[in-house]
Amino acid sequence: MLPLRPAALVTLMRAAAGGGRRRAGGVRRRRDPPGVLHVPSLSSVPQVRRCSAPPQPVIAAKQPFPVELKAGKKYAWCACGHSGSQPFCDGTHKKVTPGISPLRFTPEEDKMAWLCGCKRTRSPP
């Protein structure tokens, strides 16, 4: 392999770095004097704002709650985990986790049921 002349080395380095052309994202590289390679710092790169993650429920209990359900009565199962009257909703989600709302249901018959306490079930409540 033949040794590169300094001017050829600078040309190769500039080509690898983008060489003063406008790049994706709107970052423009400046012309560097011969023999100097400018690497932009992280503070000169435009920052991307990301959307915040959706609120996640809190584990209220690691076991299900046994409850006696009455036919025709409306229930609201707490989906956020912050309610003081678990497993049912008391409205705490409005202040603590406004992105999560309770699951409302009405049983068709009187029965004993086990309602999820971890709030991560695939078949709520």
mmCIF file of N, CA and C in Angstrom:
data_model
loop_
_atom_site.group_PDB
_atom_site.id
_atom_site.type_symbol
_atom_site.label_atom_id
_atom_site.label_comp_id
_atom_site.label_asym_id
_atom_site.label_seq_id
_atom_site.Cartn_x
_atom_site.Cartn_y
_atom_site.Cartn_z
ATOM 1 N N MET A 1 0.847 -1.177 0.000
ATOM 2 C CA MET A 1 0.000 0.000 0.000
ATOM 3 C C MET A 1 0.889 1.236 0.000
ATOM 4 N N LEU A 2 0.515 2.215 -0.807
ATOM 5 C CA LEU A 2 1.288 3.435 -0.921
ATOM 6 C C LEU A 2 0.904 4.411 0.181
ATOM 7 N N PRO A 3 1.865 5.150 0.728
ATOM 8 C CA PRO A 3 1.518 6.148 1.748
ATOM 9 C C PRO A 3 0.755 7.308 1.108
ATOM 10 N N LEU A 4 -0.201 7.867 1.842
ATOM 11 C CA LEU A 4 -0.998 8.984 1.348
ATOM 12 C C LEU A 4 -0.295 10.301 1.623
ATOM 13 N N ARG A 5 -0.434 11.229 0.680
ATOM 14 C CA ARG A 5 0.082 12.570 0.900
ATOM 15 C C ARG A 5 -0.840 13.279 1.888
ATOM 16 N N PRO A 6 -0.379 14.258 2.650
ATOM 17 C CA PRO A 6 -1.223 14.945 3.630
ATOM 18 C C PRO A 6 -2.496 15.546 3.021
ATOM 19 N N ALA A 7 -2.429 16.084 1.829
ATOM 20 C CA ALA A 7 -3.619 16.684 1.209
ATOM 21 C C ALA A 7 -4.647 15.609 0.885
ATOM 22 N N ALA A 8 -4.198 14.455 0.429
ATOM 23 C CA ALA A 8 -5.120 13.368 0.117
ATOM 24 C C ALA A 8 -5.764 12.833 1.391
ATOM 25 N N LEU A 9 -5.007 12.777 2.477
ATOM 26 C CA LEU A 9 -5.538 12.310 3.761
ATOM 27 C C LEU A 9 -6.630 13.252 4.262
ATOM 28 N N VAL A 10 -6.399 14.564 4.140
ATOM 29 C CA VAL A 10 -7.393 15.549 4.565
ATOM 30 C C VAL A 10 -8.661 15.404 3.724
ATOM 31 N N THR A 11 -8.511 15.180 2.423
ATOM 32 C CA THR A 11 -9.661 15.005 1.541
ATOM 33 C C THR A 11 -10.472 13.778 1.953
ATOM 34 N N LEU A 12 -9.801 12.683 2.267
ATOM 35 C CA LEU A 12 -10.495 11.480 2.712
ATOM 36 C C LEU A 12 -11.219 11.705 4.027
ATOM 37 N N MET A 13 -10.571 12.416 4.945
ATOM 38 C CA MET A 13 -11.185 12.677 6.250
ATOM 39 C C MET A 13 -12.415 13.569 6.085
ATOM 40 N N ARG A 14 -12.327 14.572 5.214
ATOM 41 C CA ARG A 14 -13.482 15.447 4.996
ATOM 42 C C ARG A 14 -14.629 14.699 4.340
ATOM 43 N N ALA A 15 -14.317 13.827 3.419
ATOM 44 C CA ALA A 15 -15.366 13.050 2.749
ATOM 45 C C ALA A 15 -16.086 12.162 3.749
ATOM 46 N N ALA A 16 -15.333 11.591 4.693
ATOM 47 C CA ALA A 16 -15.948 10.739 5.714
ATOM 48 C C ALA A 16 -16.805 11.552 6.669
ATOM 49 N N ALA A 17 -16.418 12.815 6.912
ATOM 50 C CA ALA A 17 -17.143 13.658 7.868
ATOM 51 C C ALA A 17 -18.280 14.446 7.225
ATOM 52 N N GLY A 18 -18.408 14.418 5.927
ATOM 53 C CA GLY A 18 -19.507 15.152 5.300
ATOM 54 C C GLY A 18 -19.040 16.368 4.554
ATOM 55 N N GLY A 19 -17.841 16.841 4.811
ATOM 56 C CA GLY A 19 -17.180 17.869 4.027
ATOM 57 C C GLY A 19 -17.916 19.156 3.760
ATOM 58 N N GLY A 20 -18.632 19.738 4.710
ATOM 59 C CA GLY A 20 -19.209 21.058 4.529
ATOM 60 C C GLY A 20 -20.565 21.064 3.848
ATOM 61 N N ARG A 21 -21.073 19.930 3.436
ATOM 62 C CA ARG A 21 -22.388 19.869 2.811
ATOM 63 C C ARG A 21 -23.475 19.767 3.870
ATOM 64 N N ARG A 22 -24.684 20.196 3.510
ATOM 65 C CA ARG A 22 -25.813 20.094 4.432
ATOM 66 C C ARG A 22 -26.181 18.628 4.585
ATOM 67 N N ARG A 23 -26.378 18.218 5.836
ATOM 68 C CA ARG A 23 -26.675 16.818 6.127
ATOM 69 C C ARG A 23 -28.106 16.694 6.629
ATOM 70 N N ALA A 24 -28.571 15.455 6.771
ATOM 71 C CA ALA A 24 -29.921 15.193 7.279
ATOM 72 C C ALA A 24 -30.074 15.789 8.669
ATOM 73 N N GLY A 25 -31.210 16.351 8.952
ATOM 74 C CA GLY A 25 -31.463 16.927 10.267
ATOM 75 C C GLY A 25 -31.146 18.405 10.319
ATOM 76 N N GLY A 26 -30.679 19.000 9.195
ATOM 77 C CA GLY A 26 -30.426 20.429 9.151
ATOM 78 C C GLY A 26 -29.104 20.860 9.763
ATOM 79 N N VAL A 27 -28.192 19.936 10.055
ATOM 80 C CA VAL A 27 -26.903 20.304 10.624
ATOM 81 C C VAL A 27 -25.968 20.638 9.478
ATOM 82 N N ARG A 28 -25.400 21.826 9.488
ATOM 83 C CA ARG A 28 -24.473 22.239 8.436
ATOM 84 C C ARG A 28 -23.069 22.259 9.006
ATOM 85 N N ARG A 29 -22.177 21.607 8.305
ATOM 86 C CA ARG A 29 -20.785 21.572 8.746
ATOM 87 C C ARG A 29 -20.062 22.776 8.158
ATOM 88 N N ARG A 30 -19.145 23.306 8.905
ATOM 89 C CA ARG A 30 -18.384 24.451 8.418
ATOM 90 C C ARG A 30 -17.135 23.965 7.700
ATOM 91 N N ARG A 31 -16.585 24.840 6.885
ATOM 92 C CA ARG A 31 -15.339 24.523 6.190
ATOM 93 C C ARG A 31 -14.195 24.585 7.188
ATOM 94 N N ASP A 32 -13.416 23.545 7.220
ATOM 95 C CA ASP A 32 -12.282 23.492 8.135
ATOM 96 C C ASP A 32 -11.003 23.868 7.397
ATOM 97 N N PRO A 33 -10.055 24.503 8.092
ATOM 98 C CA PRO A 33 -8.768 24.764 7.456
ATOM 99 C C PRO A 33 -8.073 23.436 7.149
ATOM 100 N N PRO A 34 -7.160 23.421 6.201
ATOM 101 C CA PRO A 34 -6.483 22.179 5.838
ATOM 102 C C PRO A 34 -5.825 21.524 7.053
ATOM 103 N N GLY A 35 -6.047 20.232 7.179
ATOM 104 C CA GLY A 35 -5.431 19.484 8.266
ATOM 105 C C GLY A 35 -6.245 19.453 9.555
ATOM 106 N N VAL A 36 -7.410 20.135 9.589
ATOM 107 C CA VAL A 36 -8.235 20.173 10.794
ATOM 108 C C VAL A 36 -9.589 19.528 10.482
ATOM 109 N N LEU A 37 -9.988 18.652 11.327
ATOM 110 C CA LEU A 37 -11.288 18.011 11.183
ATOM 111 C C LEU A 37 -12.164 18.466 12.335
ATOM 112 N N HIS A 38 -13.289 19.105 12.044
ATOM 113 C CA HIS A 38 -14.201 19.606 13.072
ATOM 114 C C HIS A 38 -15.263 18.542 13.346
ATOM 115 N N VAL A 39 -15.396 18.149 14.599
ATOM 116 C CA VAL A 39 -16.435 17.217 15.011
ATOM 117 C C VAL A 39 -17.396 17.990 15.897
ATOM 118 N N PRO A 40 -18.672 18.131 15.488
ATOM 119 C CA PRO A 40 -19.603 18.912 16.294
ATOM 120 C C PRO A 40 -19.871 18.236 17.631
ATOM 121 N N SER A 41 -20.070 19.052 18.649
ATOM 122 C CA SER A 41 -20.386 18.513 19.968
ATOM 123 C C SER A 41 -21.861 18.152 20.016
ATOM 124 N N LEU A 42 -22.249 17.434 21.046
ATOM 125 C CA LEU A 42 -23.646 17.049 21.189
ATOM 126 C C LEU A 42 -24.548 18.253 21.409
ATOM 127 N N SER A 43 -24.003 19.335 21.968
ATOM 128 C CA SER A 43 -24.830 20.508 22.231
ATOM 129 C C SER A 43 -25.187 21.251 20.948
ATOM 130 N N SER A 44 -24.434 21.035 19.838
ATOM 131 C CA SER A 44 -24.747 21.728 18.596
ATOM 132 C C SER A 44 -25.748 20.965 17.738
ATOM 133 N N VAL A 45 -26.066 19.725 18.115
ATOM 134 C CA VAL A 45 -27.036 18.929 17.375
ATOM 135 C C VAL A 45 -28.432 19.289 17.863
ATOM 136 N N PRO A 46 -29.384 19.514 16.937
ATOM 137 C CA PRO A 46 -30.732 19.870 17.387
ATOM 138 C C PRO A 46 -31.336 18.773 18.260
ATOM 139 N N GLN A 47 -31.976 19.182 19.327
ATOM 140 C CA GLN A 47 -32.588 18.234 20.250
ATOM 141 C C GLN A 47 -33.968 17.833 19.742
ATOM 142 N N VAL A 48 -34.317 16.581 19.928
ATOM 143 C CA VAL A 48 -35.604 16.057 19.512
ATOM 144 C C VAL A 48 -36.477 15.905 20.748
ATOM 145 N N ARG A 49 -37.664 16.510 20.719
ATOM 146 C CA ARG A 49 -38.592 16.357 21.840
ATOM 147 C C ARG A 49 -39.370 15.071 21.637
ATOM 148 N N ARG A 50 -39.447 14.287 22.678
ATOM 149 C CA ARG A 50 -40.180 13.037 22.602
ATOM 150 C C ARG A 50 -41.447 13.159 23.443
ATOM 151 N N CYS A 51 -42.461 12.494 22.984
ATOM 152 C CA CYS A 51 -43.711 12.480 23.739
ATOM 153 C C CYS A 51 -43.505 11.678 25.014
ATOM 154 N N SER A 52 -44.145 12.087 26.063
ATOM 155 C CA SER A 52 -44.017 11.342 27.310
ATOM 156 C C SER A 52 -44.783 10.024 27.188
ATOM 157 N N ALA A 53 -44.334 9.046 27.925
ATOM 158 C CA ALA A 53 -44.967 7.728 27.900
ATOM 159 C C ALA A 53 -46.341 7.807 28.551
ATOM 160 N N PRO A 54 -47.266 6.987 28.105
ATOM 161 C CA PRO A 54 -48.587 7.003 28.732
ATOM 162 C C PRO A 54 -48.486 6.563 30.188
ATOM 163 N N PRO A 55 -49.373 7.058 31.049
ATOM 164 C CA PRO A 55 -49.300 6.685 32.460
ATOM 165 C C PRO A 55 -49.505 5.188 32.654
ATOM 166 N N GLN A 56 -48.779 4.626 33.584
ATOM 167 C CA GLN A 56 -48.853 3.202 33.880
ATOM 168 C C GLN A 56 -49.599 2.998 35.203
ATOM 169 N N PRO A 57 -50.374 1.924 35.305
ATOM 170 C CA PRO A 57 -51.072 1.660 36.565
ATOM 171 C C PRO A 57 -50.109 1.214 37.657
ATOM 172 N N VAL A 58 -50.503 1.438 38.893
ATOM 173 C CA VAL A 58 -49.726 1.036 40.058
ATOM 174 C C VAL A 58 -50.307 -0.277 40.578
ATOM 175 N N ILE A 59 -49.459 -1.170 41.041
ATOM 176 C CA ILE A 59 -49.940 -2.436 41.586
ATOM 177 C C ILE A 59 -50.566 -2.169 42.951
ATOM 178 N N ALA A 60 -51.865 -2.382 43.052
ATOM 179 C CA ALA A 60 -52.574 -2.156 44.316
ATOM 180 C C ALA A 60 -52.400 -3.354 45.244
ATOM 181 N N ALA A 61 -52.379 -4.552 44.682
ATOM 182 C CA ALA A 61 -52.203 -5.786 45.454
ATOM 183 C C ALA A 61 -51.670 -6.859 44.512
ATOM 184 N N LYS A 62 -50.938 -7.803 45.072
ATOM 185 C CA LYS A 62 -50.387 -8.867 44.233
ATOM 186 C C LYS A 62 -51.308 -10.074 44.142
ATOM 187 N N GLN A 63 -52.459 -9.967 44.732
ATOM 188 C CA GLN A 63 -53.450 -11.034 44.644
ATOM 189 C C GLN A 63 -54.802 -10.396 44.300
ATOM 190 N N PRO A 64 -55.718 -11.165 43.728
ATOM 191 C CA PRO A 64 -57.031 -10.612 43.383
ATOM 192 C C PRO A 64 -57.895 -10.348 44.621
ATOM 193 N N PHE A 65 -58.867 -9.472 44.429
ATOM 194 C CA PHE A 65 -59.790 -9.123 45.510
ATOM 195 C C PHE A 65 -61.071 -9.949 45.383
ATOM 196 N N PRO A 66 -61.489 -10.674 46.440
ATOM 197 C CA PRO A 66 -62.770 -11.383 46.382
ATOM 198 C C PRO A 66 -63.904 -10.400 46.680
ATOM 199 N N VAL A 67 -64.896 -10.318 45.798
ATOM 200 C CA VAL A 67 -66.034 -9.405 45.997
ATOM 201 C C VAL A 67 -67.342 -10.109 45.648
ATOM 202 N N GLU A 68 -68.395 -9.695 46.305
ATOM 203 C CA GLU A 68 -69.735 -10.197 46.030
ATOM 204 C C GLU A 68 -70.415 -9.163 45.127
ATOM 205 N N LEU A 69 -70.734 -9.537 43.889
ATOM 206 C CA LEU A 69 -71.353 -8.631 42.923
ATOM 207 C C LEU A 69 -72.854 -8.857 42.875
ATOM 208 N N LYS A 70 -73.608 -7.765 42.790
ATOM 209 C CA LYS A 70 -75.072 -7.820 42.723
ATOM 210 C C LYS A 70 -75.528 -7.600 41.281
ATOM 211 N N ALA A 71 -76.503 -8.355 40.840
ATOM 212 C CA ALA A 71 -77.035 -8.235 39.478
ATOM 213 C C ALA A 71 -77.653 -6.862 39.256
ATOM 214 N N GLY A 72 -77.343 -6.240 38.092
ATOM 215 C CA GLY A 72 -77.931 -4.951 37.733
ATOM 216 C C GLY A 72 -77.256 -3.741 38.353
ATOM 217 N N LYS A 73 -76.386 -3.907 39.340
ATOM 218 C CA LYS A 73 -75.704 -2.781 39.973
ATOM 219 C C LYS A 73 -74.498 -2.389 39.123
ATOM 220 N N LYS A 74 -74.263 -1.072 38.991
ATOM 221 C CA LYS A 74 -73.133 -0.585 38.199
ATOM 222 C C LYS A 74 -71.881 -0.501 39.076
ATOM 223 N N TYR A 75 -70.789 -1.011 38.559
ATOM 224 C CA TYR A 75 -69.504 -0.986 39.267
ATOM 225 C C TYR A 75 -68.458 -0.301 38.393
ATOM 226 N N ALA A 76 -67.465 0.280 39.048
ATOM 227 C CA ALA A 76 -66.335 0.888 38.346
ATOM 228 C C ALA A 76 -65.064 0.311 38.944
ATOM 229 N N TRP A 77 -64.409 -0.584 38.185
ATOM 230 C CA TRP A 77 -63.181 -1.232 38.639
ATOM 231 C C TRP A 77 -62.012 -0.274 38.439
ATOM 232 N N CYS A 78 -61.239 -0.033 39.499
ATOM 233 C CA CYS A 78 -60.096 0.878 39.438
ATOM 234 C C CYS A 78 -59.026 0.289 38.518
ATOM 235 N N ALA A 79 -58.651 1.030 37.479
ATOM 236 C CA ALA A 79 -57.630 0.572 36.536
ATOM 237 C C ALA A 79 -56.274 1.214 36.795
ATOM 238 N N CYS A 80 -56.215 2.265 37.638
ATOM 239 C CA CYS A 80 -54.946 2.962 37.882
ATOM 240 C C CYS A 80 -54.200 2.436 39.101
ATOM 241 N N GLY A 81 -54.911 1.855 40.065
ATOM 242 C CA GLY A 81 -54.276 1.316 41.263
ATOM 243 C C GLY A 81 -54.143 2.302 42.405
ATOM 244 N N HIS A 82 -54.583 3.541 42.241
ATOM 245 C CA HIS A 82 -54.431 4.567 43.276
ATOM 246 C C HIS A 82 -55.650 4.712 44.184
ATOM 247 N N SER A 83 -56.720 4.054 43.885
ATOM 248 C CA SER A 83 -57.953 4.189 44.660
ATOM 249 C C SER A 83 -57.769 3.704 46.096
ATOM 250 N N GLY A 84 -58.397 4.379 47.018
ATOM 251 C CA GLY A 84 -58.359 3.968 48.419
ATOM 252 C C GLY A 84 -59.391 2.895 48.728
ATOM 253 N N SER A 85 -60.337 2.682 47.821
ATOM 254 C CA SER A 85 -61.383 1.675 48.023
ATOM 255 C C SER A 85 -61.224 0.532 47.014
ATOM 256 N N GLN A 86 -60.052 -0.048 46.960
ATOM 257 C CA GLN A 86 -59.754 -1.145 46.013
ATOM 258 C C GLN A 86 -60.714 -2.294 46.206
ATOM 259 N N PRO A 87 -61.126 -2.954 45.176
ATOM 260 C CA PRO A 87 -60.725 -2.856 43.780
ATOM 261 C C PRO A 87 -61.561 -1.866 42.977
ATOM 262 N N PHE A 88 -62.383 -1.073 43.646
ATOM 263 C CA PHE A 88 -63.275 -0.156 42.939
ATOM 264 C C PHE A 88 -62.706 1.259 42.919
ATOM 265 N N CYS A 89 -63.166 2.053 41.959
ATOM 266 C CA CYS A 89 -62.672 3.414 41.751
ATOM 267 C C CYS A 89 -63.302 4.394 42.745
ATOM 268 N N ASP A 90 -62.473 5.329 43.243
ATOM 269 C CA ASP A 90 -62.994 6.398 44.093
ATOM 270 C C ASP A 90 -62.711 7.784 43.495
ATOM 271 N N GLY A 91 -62.247 7.822 42.233
ATOM 272 C CA GLY A 91 -62.004 9.101 41.550
ATOM 273 C C GLY A 91 -60.599 9.640 41.692
ATOM 274 N N THR A 92 -59.702 8.941 42.362
ATOM 275 C CA THR A 92 -58.328 9.413 42.560
ATOM 276 C C THR A 92 -57.596 9.565 41.233
ATOM 277 N N HIS A 93 -57.958 8.780 40.231
ATOM 278 C CA HIS A 93 -57.273 8.815 38.937
ATOM 279 C C HIS A 93 -57.371 10.182 38.260
ATOM 280 N N LYS A 94 -58.384 10.967 38.603
ATOM 281 C CA LYS A 94 -58.558 12.270 37.961
ATOM 282 C C LYS A 94 -57.392 13.204 38.235
ATOM 283 N N LYS A 95 -56.796 13.104 39.424
ATOM 284 C CA LYS A 95 -55.657 13.956 39.776
ATOM 285 C C LYS A 95 -54.321 13.267 39.552
ATOM 286 N N VAL A 96 -54.234 11.989 39.892
ATOM 287 C CA VAL A 96 -52.954 11.279 39.882
ATOM 288 C C VAL A 96 -52.590 10.764 38.486
ATOM 289 N N THR A 97 -53.497 10.094 37.821
ATOM 290 C CA THR A 97 -53.251 9.535 36.487
ATOM 291 C C THR A 97 -54.430 9.848 35.571
ATOM 292 N N PRO A 98 -54.510 11.081 35.044
ATOM 293 C CA PRO A 98 -55.662 11.452 34.231
ATOM 294 C C PRO A 98 -55.787 10.659 32.932
ATOM 295 N N GLY A 99 -54.747 9.966 32.495
ATOM 296 C CA GLY A 99 -54.808 9.188 31.263
ATOM 297 C C GLY A 99 -55.431 7.822 31.437
ATOM 298 N N ILE A 100 -55.706 7.403 32.663
ATOM 299 C CA ILE A 100 -56.287 6.088 32.918
ATOM 300 C C ILE A 100 -57.671 6.278 33.534
ATOM 301 N N SER A 101 -58.662 5.614 32.954
ATOM 302 C CA SER A 101 -60.015 5.711 33.509
ATOM 303 C C SER A 101 -60.483 4.334 33.969
ATOM 304 N N PRO A 102 -61.450 4.293 34.892
ATOM 305 C CA PRO A 102 -61.910 3.002 35.417
ATOM 306 C C PRO A 102 -62.703 2.211 34.374
ATOM 307 N N LEU A 103 -62.785 0.915 34.601
ATOM 308 C CA LEU A 103 -63.583 0.042 33.747
ATOM 309 C C LEU A 103 -64.953 -0.107 34.396
ATOM 310 N N ARG A 104 -65.977 0.343 33.696
ATOM 311 C CA ARG A 104 -67.338 0.261 34.224
ATOM 312 C C ARG A 104 -68.017 -0.992 33.692
ATOM 313 N N PHE A 105 -68.711 -1.693 34.588
ATOM 314 C CA PHE A 105 -69.419 -2.909 34.188
ATOM 315 C C PHE A 105 -70.636 -3.121 35.076
ATOM 316 N N THR A 106 -71.586 -3.913 34.560
ATOM 317 C CA THR A 106 -72.808 -4.270 35.284
ATOM 318 C C THR A 106 -73.003 -5.777 35.153
ATOM 319 N N PRO A 107 -72.889 -6.531 36.267
ATOM 320 C CA PRO A 107 -73.081 -7.988 36.183
ATOM 321 C C PRO A 107 -74.549 -8.342 35.911
ATOM 322 N N GLU A 108 -74.751 -9.440 35.223
ATOM 323 C CA GLU A 108 -76.097 -9.881 34.891
ATOM 324 C C GLU A 108 -76.704 -10.767 35.966
ATOM 325 N N GLU A 109 -75.889 -11.293 36.866
ATOM 326 C CA GLU A 109 -76.388 -12.159 37.937
ATOM 327 C C GLU A 109 -75.574 -11.939 39.209
ATOM 328 N N ASP A 110 -76.174 -12.255 40.350
ATOM 329 C CA ASP A 110 -75.449 -12.183 41.618
ATOM 330 C C ASP A 110 -74.382 -13.278 41.621
ATOM 331 N N LYS A 111 -73.159 -12.898 41.986
ATOM 332 C CA LYS A 111 -72.107 -13.914 42.038
ATOM 333 C C LYS A 111 -70.900 -13.411 42.812
ATOM 334 N N MET A 112 -70.092 -14.341 43.228
ATOM 335 C CA MET A 112 -68.813 -14.057 43.866
ATOM 336 C C MET A 112 -67.777 -13.967 42.745
ATOM 337 N N ALA A 113 -66.942 -12.927 42.773
ATOM 338 C CA ALA A 113 -65.940 -12.746 41.714
ATOM 339 C C ALA A 113 -64.599 -12.361 42.329
ATOM 340 N N TRP A 114 -63.536 -12.644 41.601
ATOM 341 C CA TRP A 114 -62.180 -12.257 41.993
ATOM 342 C C TRP A 114 -61.730 -11.180 41.011
ATOM 343 N N LEU A 115 -61.560 -9.945 41.513
ATOM 344 C CA LEU A 115 -61.163 -8.831 40.656
ATOM 345 C C LEU A 115 -59.672 -8.566 40.797
ATOM 346 N N CYS A 116 -59.017 -8.334 39.676
ATOM 347 C CA CYS A 116 -57.563 -8.156 39.599
ATOM 348 C C CYS A 116 -57.074 -7.037 40.520
ATOM 349 N N GLY A 117 -55.970 -7.289 41.205
ATOM 350 C CA GLY A 117 -55.370 -6.283 42.085
ATOM 351 C C GLY A 117 -54.090 -5.694 41.509
ATOM 352 N N CYS A 118 -53.467 -6.376 40.548
ATOM 353 C CA CYS A 118 -52.201 -5.891 39.989
ATOM 354 C C CYS A 118 -52.420 -4.876 38.877
ATOM 355 N N LYS A 119 -53.616 -4.822 38.320
ATOM 356 C CA LYS A 119 -54.036 -3.871 37.267
ATOM 357 C C LYS A 119 -53.366 -4.131 35.923
ATOM 358 N N ARG A 120 -52.756 -5.288 35.744
ATOM 359 C CA ARG A 120 -52.090 -5.603 34.482
ATOM 360 C C ARG A 120 -52.681 -6.859 33.818
ATOM 361 N N THR A 121 -53.882 -7.222 34.175
ATOM 362 C CA THR A 121 -54.514 -8.408 33.626
ATOM 363 C C THR A 121 -54.871 -8.220 32.151
ATOM 364 N N ARG A 122 -54.906 -9.317 31.425
ATOM 365 C CA ARG A 122 -55.313 -9.254 30.018
ATOM 366 C C ARG A 122 -56.826 -9.303 29.875
ATOM 367 N N SER A 123 -57.506 -9.702 30.931
ATOM 368 C CA SER A 123 -58.974 -9.796 30.889
ATOM 369 C C SER A 123 -59.579 -9.070 32.081
ATOM 370 N N PRO A 124 -59.535 -7.714 32.102
ATOM 371 C CA PRO A 124 -60.083 -6.988 33.239
ATOM 372 C C PRO A 124 -61.588 -7.138 33.318
ATOM 373 N N PRO A 125 -62.246 -6.990 34.419
ATOM 374 C CA PRO A 125 -61.636 -6.719 35.720
ATOM 375 C C PRO A 125 -61.231 -8.006 36.380
#
